[in-house]
Each structure stands twice: as structure tokens, then as C-alpha cells.
mmCIF file of C-alpha atoms in Angstrom:
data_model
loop_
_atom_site.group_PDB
_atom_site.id
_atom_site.type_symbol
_atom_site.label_atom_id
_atom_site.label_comp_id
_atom_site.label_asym_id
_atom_site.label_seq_id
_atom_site.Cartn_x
_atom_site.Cartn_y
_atom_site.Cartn_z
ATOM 1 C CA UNK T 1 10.509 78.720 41.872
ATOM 2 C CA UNK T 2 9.754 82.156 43.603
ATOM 3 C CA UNK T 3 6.171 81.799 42.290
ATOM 4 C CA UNK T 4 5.201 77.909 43.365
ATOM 5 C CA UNK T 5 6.924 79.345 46.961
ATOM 6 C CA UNK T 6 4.152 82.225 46.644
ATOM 7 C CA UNK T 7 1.462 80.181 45.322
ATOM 8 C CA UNK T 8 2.354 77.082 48.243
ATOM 9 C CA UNK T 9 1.897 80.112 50.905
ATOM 10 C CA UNK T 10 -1.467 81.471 49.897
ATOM 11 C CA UNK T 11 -4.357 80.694 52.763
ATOM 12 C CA UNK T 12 -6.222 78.106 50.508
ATOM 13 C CA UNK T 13 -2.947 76.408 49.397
ATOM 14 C CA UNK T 14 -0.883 76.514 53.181
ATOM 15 C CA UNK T 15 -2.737 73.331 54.711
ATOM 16 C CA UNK T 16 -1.536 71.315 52.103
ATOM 17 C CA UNK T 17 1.715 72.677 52.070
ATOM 18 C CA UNK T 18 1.740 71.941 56.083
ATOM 19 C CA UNK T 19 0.977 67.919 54.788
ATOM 20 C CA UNK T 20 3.529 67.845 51.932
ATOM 21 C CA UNK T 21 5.863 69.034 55.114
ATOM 22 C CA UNK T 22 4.741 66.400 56.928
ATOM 23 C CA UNK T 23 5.323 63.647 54.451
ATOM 24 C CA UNK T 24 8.828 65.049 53.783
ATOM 25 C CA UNK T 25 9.539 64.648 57.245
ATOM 26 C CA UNK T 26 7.991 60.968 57.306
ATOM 27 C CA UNK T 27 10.347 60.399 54.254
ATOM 28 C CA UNK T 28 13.450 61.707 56.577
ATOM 29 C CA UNK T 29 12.319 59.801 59.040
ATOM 30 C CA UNK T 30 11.837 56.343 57.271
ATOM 31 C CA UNK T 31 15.480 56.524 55.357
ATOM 32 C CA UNK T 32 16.568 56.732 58.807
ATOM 33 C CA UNK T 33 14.608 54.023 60.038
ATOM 34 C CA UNK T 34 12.964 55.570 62.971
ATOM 35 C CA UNK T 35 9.440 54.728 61.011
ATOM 36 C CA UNK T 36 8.305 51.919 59.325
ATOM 37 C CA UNK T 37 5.966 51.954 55.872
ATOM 38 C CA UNK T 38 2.968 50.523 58.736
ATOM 39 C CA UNK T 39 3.785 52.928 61.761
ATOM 40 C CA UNK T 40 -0.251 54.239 61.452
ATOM 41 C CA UNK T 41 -2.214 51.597 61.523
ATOM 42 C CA UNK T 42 -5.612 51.180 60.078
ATOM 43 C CA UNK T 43 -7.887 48.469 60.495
ATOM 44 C CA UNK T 44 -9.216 48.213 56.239
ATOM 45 C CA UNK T 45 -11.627 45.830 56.136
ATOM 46 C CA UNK T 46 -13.097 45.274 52.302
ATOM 47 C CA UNK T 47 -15.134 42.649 52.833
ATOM 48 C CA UNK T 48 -16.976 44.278 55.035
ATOM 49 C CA UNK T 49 -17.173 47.474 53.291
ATOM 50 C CA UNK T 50 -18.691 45.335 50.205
ATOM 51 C CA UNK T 51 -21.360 44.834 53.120
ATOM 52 C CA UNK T 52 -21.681 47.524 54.119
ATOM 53 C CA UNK T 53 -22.208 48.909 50.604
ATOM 54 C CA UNK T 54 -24.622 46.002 49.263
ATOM 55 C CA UNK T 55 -26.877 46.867 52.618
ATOM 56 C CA UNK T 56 -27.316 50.117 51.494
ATOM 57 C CA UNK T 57 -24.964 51.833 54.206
ATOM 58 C CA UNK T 58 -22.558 53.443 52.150
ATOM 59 C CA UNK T 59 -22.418 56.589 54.396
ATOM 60 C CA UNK T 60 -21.764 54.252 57.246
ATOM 61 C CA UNK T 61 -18.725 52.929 55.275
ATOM 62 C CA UNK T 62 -17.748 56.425 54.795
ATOM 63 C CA UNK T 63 -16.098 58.253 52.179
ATOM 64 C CA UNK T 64 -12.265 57.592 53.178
ATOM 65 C CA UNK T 65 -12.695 53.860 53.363
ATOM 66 C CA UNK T 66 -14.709 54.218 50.096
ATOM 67 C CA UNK T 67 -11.449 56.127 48.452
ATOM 68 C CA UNK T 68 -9.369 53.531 50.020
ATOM 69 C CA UNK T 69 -11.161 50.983 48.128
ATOM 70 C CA UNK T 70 -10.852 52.882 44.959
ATOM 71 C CA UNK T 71 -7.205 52.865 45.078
ATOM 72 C CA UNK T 72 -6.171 49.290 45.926
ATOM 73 C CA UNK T 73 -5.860 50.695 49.867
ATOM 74 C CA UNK T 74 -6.002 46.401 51.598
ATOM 75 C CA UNK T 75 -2.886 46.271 49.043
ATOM 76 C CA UNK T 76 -0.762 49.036 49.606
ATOM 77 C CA UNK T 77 0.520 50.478 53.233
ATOM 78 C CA UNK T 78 -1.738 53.595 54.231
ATOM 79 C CA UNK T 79 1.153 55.888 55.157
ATOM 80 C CA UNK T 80 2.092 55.081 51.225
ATOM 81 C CA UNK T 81 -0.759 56.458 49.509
ATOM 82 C CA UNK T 82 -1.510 59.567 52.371
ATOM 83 C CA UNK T 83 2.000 60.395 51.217
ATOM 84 C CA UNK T 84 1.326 59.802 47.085
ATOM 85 C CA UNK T 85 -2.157 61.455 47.720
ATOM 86 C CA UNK T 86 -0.974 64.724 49.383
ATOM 87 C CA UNK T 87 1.925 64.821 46.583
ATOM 88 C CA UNK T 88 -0.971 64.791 44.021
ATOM 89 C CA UNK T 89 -3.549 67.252 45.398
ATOM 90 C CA UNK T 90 -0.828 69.672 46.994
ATOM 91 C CA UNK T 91 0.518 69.974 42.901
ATOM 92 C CA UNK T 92 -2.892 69.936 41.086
ATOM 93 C CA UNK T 93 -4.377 72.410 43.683
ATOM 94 C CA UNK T 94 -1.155 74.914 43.071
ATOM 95 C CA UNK T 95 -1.631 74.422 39.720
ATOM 96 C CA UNK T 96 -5.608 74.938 39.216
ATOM 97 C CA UNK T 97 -5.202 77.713 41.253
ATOM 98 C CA UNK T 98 -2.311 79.588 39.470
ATOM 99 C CA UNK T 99 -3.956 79.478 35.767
ATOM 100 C CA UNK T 100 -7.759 79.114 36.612
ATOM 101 C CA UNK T 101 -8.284 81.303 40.016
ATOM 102 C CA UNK T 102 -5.382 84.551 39.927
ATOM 103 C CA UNK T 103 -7.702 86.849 41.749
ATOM 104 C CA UNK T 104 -7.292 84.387 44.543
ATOM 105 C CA UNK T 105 -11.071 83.963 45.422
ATOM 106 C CA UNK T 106 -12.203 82.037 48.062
ATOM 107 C CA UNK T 107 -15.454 80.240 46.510
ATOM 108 C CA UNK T 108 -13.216 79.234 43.005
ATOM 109 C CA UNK T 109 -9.978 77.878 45.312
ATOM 110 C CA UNK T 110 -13.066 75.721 47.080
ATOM 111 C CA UNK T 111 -14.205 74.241 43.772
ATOM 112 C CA UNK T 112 -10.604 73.706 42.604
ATOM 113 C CA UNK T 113 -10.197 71.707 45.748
ATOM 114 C CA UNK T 114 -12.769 69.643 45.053
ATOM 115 C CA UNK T 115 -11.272 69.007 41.329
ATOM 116 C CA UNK T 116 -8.051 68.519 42.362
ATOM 117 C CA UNK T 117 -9.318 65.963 44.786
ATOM 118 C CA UNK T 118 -10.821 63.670 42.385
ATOM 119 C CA UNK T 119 -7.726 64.480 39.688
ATOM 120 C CA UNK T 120 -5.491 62.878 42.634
ATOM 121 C CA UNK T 121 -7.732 60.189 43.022
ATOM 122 C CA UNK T 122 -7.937 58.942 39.645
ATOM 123 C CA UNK T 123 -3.740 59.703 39.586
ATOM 124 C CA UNK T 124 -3.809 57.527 42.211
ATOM 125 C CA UNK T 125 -5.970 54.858 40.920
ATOM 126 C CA UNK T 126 -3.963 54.730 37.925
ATOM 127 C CA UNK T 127 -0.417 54.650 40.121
ATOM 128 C CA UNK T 128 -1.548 52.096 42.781
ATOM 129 C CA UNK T 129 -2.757 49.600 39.528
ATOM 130 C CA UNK T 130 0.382 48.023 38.761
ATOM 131 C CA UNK T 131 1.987 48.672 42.527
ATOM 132 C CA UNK T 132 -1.059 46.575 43.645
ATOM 133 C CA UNK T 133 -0.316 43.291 42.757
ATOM 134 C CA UNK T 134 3.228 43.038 43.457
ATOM 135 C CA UNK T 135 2.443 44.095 47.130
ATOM 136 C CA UNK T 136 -0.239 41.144 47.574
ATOM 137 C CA UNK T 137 2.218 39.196 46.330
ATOM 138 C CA UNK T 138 4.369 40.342 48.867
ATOM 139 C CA UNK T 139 2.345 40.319 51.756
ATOM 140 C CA UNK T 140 0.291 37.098 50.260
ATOM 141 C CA UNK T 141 3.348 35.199 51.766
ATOM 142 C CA UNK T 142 2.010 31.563 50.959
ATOM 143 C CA UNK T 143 3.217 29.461 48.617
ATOM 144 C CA UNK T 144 3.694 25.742 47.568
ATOM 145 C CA UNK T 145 6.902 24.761 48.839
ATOM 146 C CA UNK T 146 6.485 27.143 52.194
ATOM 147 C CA UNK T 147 2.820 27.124 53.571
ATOM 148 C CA UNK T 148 1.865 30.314 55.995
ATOM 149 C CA UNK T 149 -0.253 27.941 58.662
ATOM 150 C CA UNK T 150 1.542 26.309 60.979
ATOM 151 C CA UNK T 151 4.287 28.449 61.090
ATOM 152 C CA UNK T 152 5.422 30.636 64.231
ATOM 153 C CA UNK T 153 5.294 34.562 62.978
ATOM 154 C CA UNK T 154 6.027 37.819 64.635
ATOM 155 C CA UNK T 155 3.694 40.924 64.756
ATOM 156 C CA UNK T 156 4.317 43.715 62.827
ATOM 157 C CA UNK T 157 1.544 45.863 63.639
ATOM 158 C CA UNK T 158 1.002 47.523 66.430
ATOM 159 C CA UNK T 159 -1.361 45.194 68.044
ATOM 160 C CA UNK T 160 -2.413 41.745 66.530
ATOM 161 C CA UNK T 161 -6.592 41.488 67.253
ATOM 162 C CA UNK T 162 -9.735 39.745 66.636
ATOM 163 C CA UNK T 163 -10.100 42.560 63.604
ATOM 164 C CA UNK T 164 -7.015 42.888 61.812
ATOM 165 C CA UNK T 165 -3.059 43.016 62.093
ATOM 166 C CA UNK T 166 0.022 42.147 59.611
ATOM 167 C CA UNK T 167 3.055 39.383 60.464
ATOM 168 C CA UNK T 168 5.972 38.684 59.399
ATOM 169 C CA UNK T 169 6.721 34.952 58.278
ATOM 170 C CA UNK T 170 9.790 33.205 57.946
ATOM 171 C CA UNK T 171 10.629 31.623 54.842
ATOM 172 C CA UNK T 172 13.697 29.330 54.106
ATOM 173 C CA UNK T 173 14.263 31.308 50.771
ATOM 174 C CA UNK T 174 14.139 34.703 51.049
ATOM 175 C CA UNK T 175 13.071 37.194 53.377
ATOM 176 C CA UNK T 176 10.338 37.031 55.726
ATOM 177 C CA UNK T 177 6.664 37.513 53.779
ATOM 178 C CA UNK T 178 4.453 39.902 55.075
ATOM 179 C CA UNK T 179 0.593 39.084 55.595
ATOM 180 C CA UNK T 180 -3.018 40.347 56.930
ATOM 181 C CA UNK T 181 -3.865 38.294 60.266
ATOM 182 C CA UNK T 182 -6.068 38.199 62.954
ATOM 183 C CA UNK T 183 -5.882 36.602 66.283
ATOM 184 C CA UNK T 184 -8.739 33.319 66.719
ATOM 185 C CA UNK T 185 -11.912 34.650 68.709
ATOM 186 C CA UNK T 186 -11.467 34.975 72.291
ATOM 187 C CA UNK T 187 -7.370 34.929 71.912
ATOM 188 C CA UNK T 188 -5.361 37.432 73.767
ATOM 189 C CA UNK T 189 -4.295 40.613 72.013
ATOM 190 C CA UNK T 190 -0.695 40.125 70.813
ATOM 191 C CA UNK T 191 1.303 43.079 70.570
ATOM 192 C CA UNK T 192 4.153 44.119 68.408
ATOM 193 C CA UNK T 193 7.503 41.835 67.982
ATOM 194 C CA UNK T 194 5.534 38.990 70.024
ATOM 195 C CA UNK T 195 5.281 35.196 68.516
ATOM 196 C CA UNK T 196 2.022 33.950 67.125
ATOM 197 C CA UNK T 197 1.234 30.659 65.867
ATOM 198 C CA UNK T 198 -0.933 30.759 62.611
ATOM 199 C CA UNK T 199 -3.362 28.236 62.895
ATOM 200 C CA UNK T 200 -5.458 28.529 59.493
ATOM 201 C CA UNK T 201 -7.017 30.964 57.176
ATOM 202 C CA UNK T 202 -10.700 33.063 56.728
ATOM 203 C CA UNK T 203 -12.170 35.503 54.535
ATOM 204 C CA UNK T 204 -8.616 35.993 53.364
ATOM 205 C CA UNK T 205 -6.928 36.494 57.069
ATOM 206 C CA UNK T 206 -4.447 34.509 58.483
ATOM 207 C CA UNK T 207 -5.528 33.750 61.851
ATOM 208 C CA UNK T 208 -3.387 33.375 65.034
ATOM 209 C CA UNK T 209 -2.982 33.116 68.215
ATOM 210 C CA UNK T 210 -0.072 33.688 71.149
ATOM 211 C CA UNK T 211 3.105 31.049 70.601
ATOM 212 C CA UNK T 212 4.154 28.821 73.636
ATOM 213 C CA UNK T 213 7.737 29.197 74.623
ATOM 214 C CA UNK T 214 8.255 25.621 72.981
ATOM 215 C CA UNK T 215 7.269 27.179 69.883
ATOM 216 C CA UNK T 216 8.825 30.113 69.748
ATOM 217 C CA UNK T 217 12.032 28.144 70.504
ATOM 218 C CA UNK T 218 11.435 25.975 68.029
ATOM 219 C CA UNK T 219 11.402 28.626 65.296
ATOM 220 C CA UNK T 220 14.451 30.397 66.461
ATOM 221 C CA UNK T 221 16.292 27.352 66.220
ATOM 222 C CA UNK T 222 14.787 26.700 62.440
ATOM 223 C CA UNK T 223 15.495 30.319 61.311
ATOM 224 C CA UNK T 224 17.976 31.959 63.467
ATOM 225 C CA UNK T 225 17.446 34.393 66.957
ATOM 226 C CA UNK T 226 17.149 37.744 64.031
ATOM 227 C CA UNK T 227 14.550 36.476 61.489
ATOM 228 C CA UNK T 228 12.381 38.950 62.359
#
């Protein structure tokens, strides 16, 4: 134990100790419920990142969105795989470094980092497989018996916008499905906990805009004042 404190400590190792500190404290703070799973946001577009990529602008795209893709990231909350990724690279960086660099040098730690990048990456890829399609399930939230459009939903995500934002949509049976939106061009931006109205479907988004009162009425009296 003494030596993984040691080993956590050392200059090349301490920033991702710093993260792994962070992520315990997310942890803390989502069993108490001050956080939710989608507290940071990010607008993941992979349809357009396909674009991007078949246009030949891959460095546009970038290299994080790229890794997103790689790991099922339009499947599975962002603040869920920063926390599994940090897990895996803080452990396979200790652990390169403590059999394959004891003299502690500076040039070796860098090229460790870079392995134990890609090591957490394909730990990743292989952890976020079978999470990923119980999670678009999940957030898929349309079925036969209870259809998605037409249906009064509340914002999850921070904002609701002409980009990209999650809802949550009552169901009769069960509890309310989670799914990828976007507000209908030239809408106003709905913000968190306000009523939408879905009005259809595109490139795999919902699309919304702002409820009337009438509406949102109407779905409180269908599924309770607390369905949200």
C-alpha cells in the first residue's frame, strides 16, 4: 500500500492522482445526489463527426471526439467514462511505471503515458461494449405501445438547443425514458426542468419545442405533478 501511495505521489504520476481525486469526489457527490450522471454536458454529435471524417477533416473533429467515438461515447453519459477512463490510465500508468521505468526518468514516464493511454482506451472499448446497448435502450425511450412524439417531456440537460439536449419522457409503465433531443429551428432555448412538446424525429434526435401551459397541464394531470 505504502508503495502505490509513493508511486501515486511521484511528479509524472500526481496529475492523475489529482483526477482519480476528483472522480472520488464526483462519486461522493452523486450517492448524495447533489450531481447527476449528465451534470457536464457535451454536445456529441456522431453524425457529424462521420462528416467530418469522410471530408477529410479528422483534425477538425479532433482527437477527444474521435476517442469518444471509439468507446460508444453518444451511448454512455460523459462524466461515466471521464470517471472509468481516469480509473484506467491512473492504474496502468502506476503500474508501467513501477516495473518498466524505477529510475523515474522523465522521457520513459512520457512514453508510458502514451501506452497507458491507448491500454485504457481499448479497456474502455471493451467495458463500454456490452454497457452500450442497454443505455440506448434506455435513453431510446420509444416503443410500440408508448410513442416518444407527441408527448410533453421535461429537460434534463442543462439547456435544450437547436444542437443537442436529453429529456425525460413519461411512460405509463415504468419510469420516465431518457432521450437525445433538440429544439425545431428557430425555437426558443429551453432550459432545465422546463416542458417541451416533442413534435417528431431527425437524424436520430427527438425534436422539440417549448409546451403551452395547456399542455403542460395536460400531462400533469395524465402522469402526476412529480413525473419528472
Amino acid at each position: 500500500m505504502q508503495e502505490i501511495w509513493q508511486q501515486a505521489l511521484l511528479p509524472y504520476n500526481l496529475p492523475l492522482t489529482i483526477m482519480l481525486g476528483f472522480v472520488g469526489l464526483y462519486v461522493f457527490l452523486l450517492i448524495l445526489g447533489a450531481v447527476d450522471l449528465d451534470f457536464l454536458d457535451f454536445d456529441f454529435d456522431t453524425d457529424g463527426l462521420d462528416s467530418d471524417l469522410d471530408a477529410g477533416g479528422a483534425s477538425d473533429a479532433g482527437l477527444f471526439a474521435s476517442v469518444l467515438k471509439l468507446v460508444n461515447g453518444s451511448d454512455i453519459p460523459l462524466m461515466l467514462l471521464l470517471s472509468l477512463f481516469t480509473i484506467f490510465m491512473w492504474g496502468a500508468n502506476l503500474c508501467l511505471n513501477y516495473y518498466f521505468n524505477p529510475d523515474g526518468t522523465w522521457l520513459v514516464a512520457g512514453i508510458l503515458a502514451l501506452v497507458a493511454f491507448f491500454i485504457s482506451v481499448i479497456i474502455m472499448r471493451l467495458v463500454s461494449k456490452p454497457l452500450s446497448p442497454f443505455l440506448r435502450s434506455f435513453r431510446a425511450g420509444e416503443n410500440n405501445d408508448e410513442p416518444v412524439v407527441g408527448r410533453v417531456a421535461k429537460v434534463k440537460s442543462s439547456q435544450l438547443t437547436e444542437k443537442y439536449g436529453q429529456l425525460l419522457v413519461p411512460r405509463m409503465k415504468g419510469a420516465p425514458a431518457l432521450v437525445n433531443a433538440k429544439l425545431e429551428d428557430g425555437a426558443q432555448v429551453a432550459n432545465k426542468d422546463e416542458f417541451v412538446l416533442v413534435t417528431g424525429k431527425s437524424e436520430g434526435l427527438f425534436i422539440a419545442r417549448l409546451a403551452s401551459e395547456l399542455e403542460r397541464d395536460d400531462s400533469k394531470v395524465a402522469y402526476g405533478d412529480d413525473w419528472g
